[in-house]
Amino acid sequence: MLSPALIIFWSLAYLCALFLVARWADRLRESALRKYKPVLIALGATVYCSAWAYYGMVPQALENGWYFPPTFLGAIALVFFFSPWLKKLMAESKRMHVSSIADYLAVCYGRSRILAVLVTLVSIAVLIPYIALQLDASVQSFQVLSRVAWVGGGQGPSGMAFGFCIIFSVVAISFGARHLDSHEHQNGLMVAMAVDALVKLLLFIVLAVFVTTVMFDSLEDIFVEVVKNQQ
């Protein structure tokens, strides 16, 4: 297994590399990225498959078969069947100079500050469990790679989760919330997410080839082993 220090070093190195990519993309002109925007948006949308998805979706697919695809049907239906409505929403948001759902609803209903606060609080309450899952997945990944055992929980997992919170906050503030103008594109964050998606796809392909050719004799051998385990 890898040592904790080595995992932390390579994690920080990878994060610094994404920072450099984001800073480079921030300096590019919008015209230089315009023709690549469809690809960048498609790759960036893979953030929907978060760290917790690797722990949740794989067991669901293994235990329940085709039970898990409905998790993604909502997002797929939104893109394919409600694209005109989304375009209209984006155009209205730019016209109103708003950058969040709370601002948008507040402007639509008489610039109500109370409504904006309520929508913000509801959004935070909805997002906190998902953020907690991502932090839990990150801590679990560290434990799997390093085989570090924290008996009874203790300060180890909490301290590491807090460290991840700080890192995620710095990334979000630096390249996400730094500019709140609805007319400005977050090119740095978008390109960094696209590069991260390419790295994940490459690693998944390498892992699939390794499992299929090294750990098993062929793809058919994997299905045979699955059937044996189910019996």
CSV table of N, CA and C in Angstrom, one decimal, residues 92-188:
chain,number,residue,atom,x,y,z
A,92,GLU,N,-32.6,34.8,-19.8
A,92,GLU,CA,-33.2,35.7,-18.8
A,92,GLU,C,-32.3,36.0,-17.7
A,93,SER,N,-31.4,35.1,-17.3
A,93,SER,CA,-30.5,35.3,-16.2
A,93,SER,C,-29.4,36.3,-16.7
A,94,LYS,N,-29.0,36.3,-17.9
A,94,LYS,CA,-28.0,37.3,-18.4
A,94,LYS,C,-28.7,38.6,-18.5
A,95,ARG,N,-29.9,38.7,-18.9
A,95,ARG,CA,-30.6,40.0,-19.0
A,95,ARG,C,-30.8,40.6,-17.7
A,96,MET,N,-31.1,39.8,-16.7
A,96,MET,CA,-31.3,40.3,-15.3
A,96,MET,C,-30.0,40.5,-14.5
A,97,HIS,N,-28.9,40.0,-15.1
A,97,HIS,CA,-27.6,40.1,-14.4
A,97,HIS,C,-27.6,39.4,-13.1
A,98,VAL,N,-28.1,38.2,-13.1
A,98,VAL,CA,-28.2,37.3,-11.9
A,98,VAL,C,-27.3,36.1,-12.1
A,99,SER,N,-26.8,35.6,-11.0
A,99,SER,CA,-25.8,34.4,-11.2
A,99,SER,C,-26.2,33.3,-10.3
A,100,SER,N,-27.4,33.3,-9.7
A,100,SER,CA,-27.8,32.1,-8.8
A,100,SER,C,-29.3,32.0,-8.9
A,101,ILE,N,-29.8,30.8,-8.5
A,101,ILE,CA,-31.2,30.6,-8.5
A,101,ILE,C,-31.9,31.5,-7.5
A,102,ALA,N,-31.2,31.8,-6.4
A,102,ALA,CA,-31.8,32.7,-5.4
A,102,ALA,C,-32.0,34.1,-5.9
A,103,ASP,N,-31.0,34.6,-6.6
A,103,ASP,CA,-31.1,35.9,-7.2
A,103,ASP,C,-32.2,35.9,-8.3
A,104,TYR,N,-32.3,34.9,-9.1
A,104,TYR,CA,-33.3,34.8,-10.2
A,104,TYR,C,-34.7,34.9,-9.6
A,105,LEU,N,-35.0,34.0,-8.6
A,105,LEU,CA,-36.4,34.0,-8.1
A,105,LEU,C,-36.7,35.3,-7.3
A,106,ALA,N,-35.7,35.9,-6.7
A,106,ALA,CA,-35.9,37.2,-6.0
A,106,ALA,C,-36.3,38.3,-7.0
A,107,VAL,N,-35.6,38.3,-8.1
A,107,VAL,CA,-35.8,39.3,-9.1
A,107,VAL,C,-37.2,39.1,-9.8
A,108,CYS,N,-37.6,37.8,-10.0
A,108,CYS,CA,-38.9,37.5,-10.6
A,108,CYS,C,-40.0,37.9,-9.7
A,109,TYR,N,-39.8,37.9,-8.4
A,109,TYR,CA,-40.9,38.2,-7.5
A,109,TYR,C,-40.6,39.5,-6.7
A,110,GLY,N,-40.4,40.6,-7.4
A,110,GLY,CA,-40.3,41.9,-6.8
A,110,GLY,C,-39.0,42.2,-6.0
A,111,ARG,N,-37.9,41.5,-6.4
A,111,ARG,CA,-36.6,41.7,-5.7
A,111,ARG,C,-36.8,41.5,-4.2
A,112,SER,N,-37.4,40.4,-3.9
A,112,SER,CA,-37.6,40.1,-2.5
A,112,SER,C,-36.4,39.6,-1.8
A,113,ARG,N,-35.8,40.2,-0.8
A,113,ARG,CA,-34.7,39.8,-0.1
A,113,ARG,C,-35.0,38.5,0.7
A,114,ILE,N,-36.2,38.6,1.3
A,114,ILE,CA,-36.6,37.4,2.1
A,114,ILE,C,-36.7,36.2,1.3
A,115,LEU,N,-37.2,36.2,0.1
A,115,LEU,CA,-37.3,35.1,-0.8
A,115,LEU,C,-35.9,34.6,-1.1
A,116,ALA,N,-35.0,35.5,-1.4
A,116,ALA,CA,-33.6,35.2,-1.8
A,116,ALA,C,-32.9,34.4,-0.6
A,117,VAL,N,-33.1,34.9,0.6
A,117,VAL,CA,-32.5,34.3,1.8
A,117,VAL,C,-33.1,32.9,2.0
A,118,LEU,N,-34.4,32.7,1.8
A,118,LEU,CA,-35.1,31.4,2.0
A,118,LEU,C,-34.6,30.4,1.0
A,119,VAL,N,-34.5,30.8,-0.3
A,119,VAL,CA,-34.0,29.9,-1.3
A,119,VAL,C,-32.6,29.5,-1.1
A,120,THR,N,-31.7,30.5,-0.6
A,120,THR,CA,-30.3,30.2,-0.3
A,120,THR,C,-30.2,29.2,0.8
A,121,LEU,N,-31.0,29.4,1.9
A,121,LEU,CA,-31.0,28.4,3.0
A,121,LEU,C,-31.5,27.0,2.6
A,122,VAL,N,-32.5,27.0,1.8
A,122,VAL,CA,-33.0,25.7,1.3
A,122,VAL,C,-31.9,25.0,0.5
A,123,SER,N,-31.2,25.8,-0.4
A,123,SER,CA,-30.2,25.2,-1.2
A,123,SER,C,-29.0,24.7,-0.4
A,124,ILE,N,-28.7,25.4,0.6
A,124,ILE,CA,-27.6,24.9,1.5
A,124,ILE,C,-28.0,23.7,2.2
A,125,ALA,N,-29.2,23.6,2.7
A,125,ALA,CA,-29.7,22.4,3.4
A,125,ALA,C,-29.7,21.2,2.5
A,126,VAL,N,-30.1,21.4,1.2
A,126,VAL,CA,-30.1,20.3,0.3
A,126,VAL,C,-28.7,19.8,-0.1
A,127,LEU,N,-27.8,20.8,-0.2
A,127,LEU,CA,-26.4,20.4,-0.7
A,127,LEU,C,-25.5,19.9,0.4
A,128,ILE,N,-25.8,20.2,1.7
A,128,ILE,CA,-24.9,19.7,2.8
A,128,ILE,C,-24.7,18.2,2.8
A,129,PRO,N,-25.8,17.4,2.7
A,129,PRO,CA,-25.7,16.0,2.7
A,129,PRO,C,-24.8,15.5,1.6
A,130,TYR,N,-25.0,16.1,0.4
A,130,TYR,CA,-24.2,15.6,-0.8
A,130,TYR,C,-22.7,16.0,-0.6
A,131,ILE,N,-22.4,17.2,0.0
A,131,ILE,CA,-21.0,17.5,0.3
A,131,ILE,C,-20.4,16.6,1.3
A,132,ALA,N,-21.2,16.2,2.3
A,132,ALA,CA,-20.8,15.3,3.3
A,132,ALA,C,-20.4,13.9,2.7
A,133,LEU,N,-21.2,13.5,1.7
A,133,LEU,CA,-20.9,12.2,1.0
A,133,LEU,C,-19.6,12.3,0.3
A,134,GLN,N,-19.3,13.5,-0.4
A,134,GLN,CA,-18.1,13.6,-1.1
A,134,GLN,C,-16.9,13.6,-0.2
A,135,LEU,N,-17.0,14.2,1.0
A,135,LEU,CA,-15.9,14.2,2.0
A,135,LEU,C,-15.7,12.8,2.5
A,136,ASP,N,-16.8,12.1,2.8
A,136,ASP,CA,-16.7,10.7,3.3
A,136,ASP,C,-16.0,9.8,2.2
A,137,ALA,N,-16.4,10.0,1.0
A,137,ALA,CA,-15.8,9.2,-0.1
A,137,ALA,C,-14.3,9.5,-0.2
A,138,SER,N,-13.9,10.8,0.0
A,138,SER,CA,-12.5,11.2,-0.1
A,138,SER,C,-11.7,10.5,1.0
A,139,VAL,N,-12.3,10.6,2.2
A,139,VAL,CA,-11.6,10.0,3.4
A,139,VAL,C,-11.5,8.5,3.2
A,140,GLN,N,-12.6,7.8,2.8
A,140,GLN,CA,-12.5,6.4,2.5
A,140,GLN,C,-11.5,6.0,1.5
A,141,SER,N,-11.4,6.8,0.4
A,141,SER,CA,-10.4,6.5,-0.6
A,141,SER,C,-9.0,6.6,0.0
A,142,PHE,N,-8.7,7.6,0.8
A,142,PHE,CA,-7.4,7.7,1.5
A,142,PHE,C,-7.1,6.5,2.3
A,143,GLN,N,-8.2,6.0,3.1
A,143,GLN,CA,-8.0,4.8,3.9
A,143,GLN,C,-7.7,3.6,3.1
A,144,VAL,N,-8.4,3.4,2.0
A,144,VAL,CA,-8.2,2.2,1.1
A,144,VAL,C,-6.8,2.2,0.5
A,145,LEU,N,-6.3,3.4,0.1
A,145,LEU,CA,-5.0,3.4,-0.6
A,145,LEU,C,-3.9,3.3,0.4
A,146,SER,N,-4.1,3.8,1.7
A,146,SER,CA,-3.0,3.8,2.6
A,146,SER,C,-3.1,2.7,3.7
A,147,ARG,N,-4.3,2.1,3.8
A,147,ARG,CA,-4.6,1.1,4.8
A,147,ARG,C,-4.5,1.6,6.2
A,148,VAL,N,-4.7,2.9,6.4
A,148,VAL,CA,-4.7,3.5,7.7
A,148,VAL,C,-6.0,3.3,8.4
A,149,ALA,N,-5.9,2.7,9.6
A,149,ALA,CA,-7.1,2.3,10.3
A,149,ALA,C,-7.3,3.3,11.5
A,150,TRP,N,-8.4,3.9,11.6
A,150,TRP,CA,-8.7,4.8,12.7
A,150,TRP,C,-9.8,4.1,13.6
A,151,VAL,N,-9.3,3.5,14.7
A,151,VAL,CA,-10.2,2.8,15.5
A,151,VAL,C,-11.2,3.7,16.2
A,152,GLY,N,-12.5,3.4,16.1
A,152,GLY,CA,-13.5,4.2,16.7
A,152,GLY,C,-13.6,5.6,16.2
A,153,GLY,N,-13.2,5.9,15.0
A,153,GLY,CA,-13.3,7.2,14.4
A,153,GLY,C,-12.2,8.1,14.8
A,154,GLY,N,-12.4,8.8,15.9
A,154,GLY,CA,-11.3,9.7,16.4
A,154,GLY,C,-11.2,11.0,15.6
A,155,GLN,N,-10.1,11.7,15.8
A,155,GLN,CA,-9.9,13.0,15.2
A,155,GLN,C,-9.3,12.8,13.8
A,156,GLY,N,-8.8,11.6,13.4
A,156,GLY,CA,-8.2,11.4,12.1
A,156,GLY,C,-9.1,11.7,11.0
A,157,PRO,N,-10.3,11.0,10.9
A,157,PRO,CA,-11.2,11.2,9.7
A,157,PRO,C,-11.8,12.7,9.8
A,158,SER,N,-12.1,13.2,10.9
A,158,SER,CA,-12.6,14.5,11.0
A,158,SER,C,-11.6,15.6,10.5
A,159,GLY,N,-10.4,15.4,11.0
A,159,GLY,CA,-9.3,16.3,10.6
A,159,GLY,C,-9.1,16.3,9.1
A,160,MET,N,-9.1,15.1,8.5
A,160,MET,CA,-8.8,14.9,7.1
A,160,MET,C,-10.0,15.5,6.3
A,161,ALA,N,-11.2,15.3,6.7
A,161,ALA,CA,-12.4,15.8,6.1
A,161,ALA,C,-12.4,17.4,6.1
A,162,PHE,N,-11.9,17.9,7.3
A,162,PHE,CA,-11.8,19.4,7.4
A,162,PHE,C,-10.8,19.9,6.4
A,163,GLY,N,-9.7,19.2,6.2
A,163,GLY,CA,-8.6,19.6,5.3
A,163,GLY,C,-9.2,19.6,3.9
A,164,PHE,N,-10.0,18.5,3.5
A,164,PHE,CA,-10.6,18.5,2.2
A,164,PHE,C,-11.5,19.7,2.0
A,165,CYS,N,-12.3,20.0,3.1
A,165,CYS,CA,-13.2,21.2,3.0
A,165,CYS,C,-12.4,22.5,2.6
A,166,ILE,N,-11.2,22.7,3.3
A,166,ILE,CA,-10.4,23.8,3.0
A,166,ILE,C,-10.0,23.9,1.6
A,167,ILE,N,-9.5,22.7,1.1
A,167,ILE,CA,-9.0,22.6,-0.3
A,167,ILE,C,-10.1,22.9,-1.3
A,168,PHE,N,-11.3,22.3,-1.1
A,168,PHE,CA,-12.4,22.5,-2.0
A,168,PHE,C,-12.9,23.9,-2.0
A,169,SER,N,-12.9,24.5,-0.8
A,169,SER,CA,-13.3,25.9,-0.7
A,169,SER,C,-12.3,26.9,-1.4
A,170,VAL,N,-11.0,26.6,-1.3
A,170,VAL,CA,-10.1,27.4,-2.0
A,170,VAL,C,-10.2,27.3,-3.5
A,171,VAL,N,-10.5,26.1,-4.0
A,171,VAL,CA,-10.7,25.9,-5.4
A,171,VAL,C,-12.0,26.6,-5.9
A,172,ALA,N,-13.0,26.5,-5.1
A,172,ALA,CA,-14.3,27.1,-5.5
A,172,ALA,C,-14.2,28.6,-5.5
A,173,ILE,N,-13.6,29.2,-4.5
A,173,ILE,CA,-13.4,30.6,-4.5
A,173,ILE,C,-12.5,31.2,-5.5
A,174,SER,N,-11.4,30.4,-5.8
A,174,SER,CA,-10.4,30.9,-6.7
A,174,SER,C,-10.9,30.9,-8.2
A,175,PHE,N,-11.7,29.9,-8.5
A,175,PHE,CA,-12.0,29.8,-10.0
A,175,PHE,C,-13.6,29.7,-10.2
A,176,GLY,N,-14.3,29.7,-9.1
A,176,GLY,CA,-15.8,29.6,-9.3
A,176,GLY,C,-16.5,30.9,-8.9
A,177,ALA,N,-16.3,31.3,-7.6
A,177,ALA,CA,-17.0,32.4,-7.1
A,177,ALA,C,-16.3,33.7,-7.1
A,178,ARG,N,-15.1,33.7,-7.7
A,178,ARG,CA,-14.3,34.9,-7.8
A,178,ARG,C,-15.0,36.0,-8.6
A,179,HIS,N,-15.6,35.6,-9.7
A,179,HIS,CA,-16.4,36.6,-10.5
A,179,HIS,C,-17.8,36.2,-10.5
A,180,LEU,N,-18.7,37.1,-10.2
A,180,LEU,CA,-20.1,36.9,-10.1
A,180,LEU,C,-20.9,37.5,-11.2
A,181,ASP,N,-20.2,38.0,-12.2
A,181,ASP,CA,-20.9,38.6,-13.4
A,181,ASP,C,-21.5,37.5,-14.2
A,182,SER,N,-22.8,37.5,-14.5
A,182,SER,CA,-23.4,36.4,-15.2
A,182,SER,C,-22.9,36.4,-16.7
A,183,HIS,N,-22.4,37.5,-17.2
A,183,HIS,CA,-21.9,37.6,-18.6
A,183,HIS,C,-20.5,37.0,-18.7
A,184,GLU,N,-19.8,36.8,-17.6
A,184,GLU,CA,-18.5,36.3,-17.7
A,184,GLU,C,-18.4,34.8,-17.6
A,185,HIS,N,-17.7,34.1,-18.5
A,185,HIS,CA,-17.6,32.7,-18.5
A,185,HIS,C,-16.4,32.3,-17.6
A,186,GLN,N,-16.7,31.2,-16.8
A,186,GLN,CA,-15.6,30.7,-15.9
A,186,GLN,C,-14.8,29.7,-16.7
A,187,ASN,N,-14.0,30.2,-17.6
A,187,ASN,CA,-13.2,29.4,-18.5
A,187,ASN,C,-12.1,28.6,-17.8
A,188,GLY,N,-11.5,29.1,-16.8
A,188,GLY,CA,-10.5,28.4,-16.0
A,188,GLY,C,-11.1,27.2,-15.3
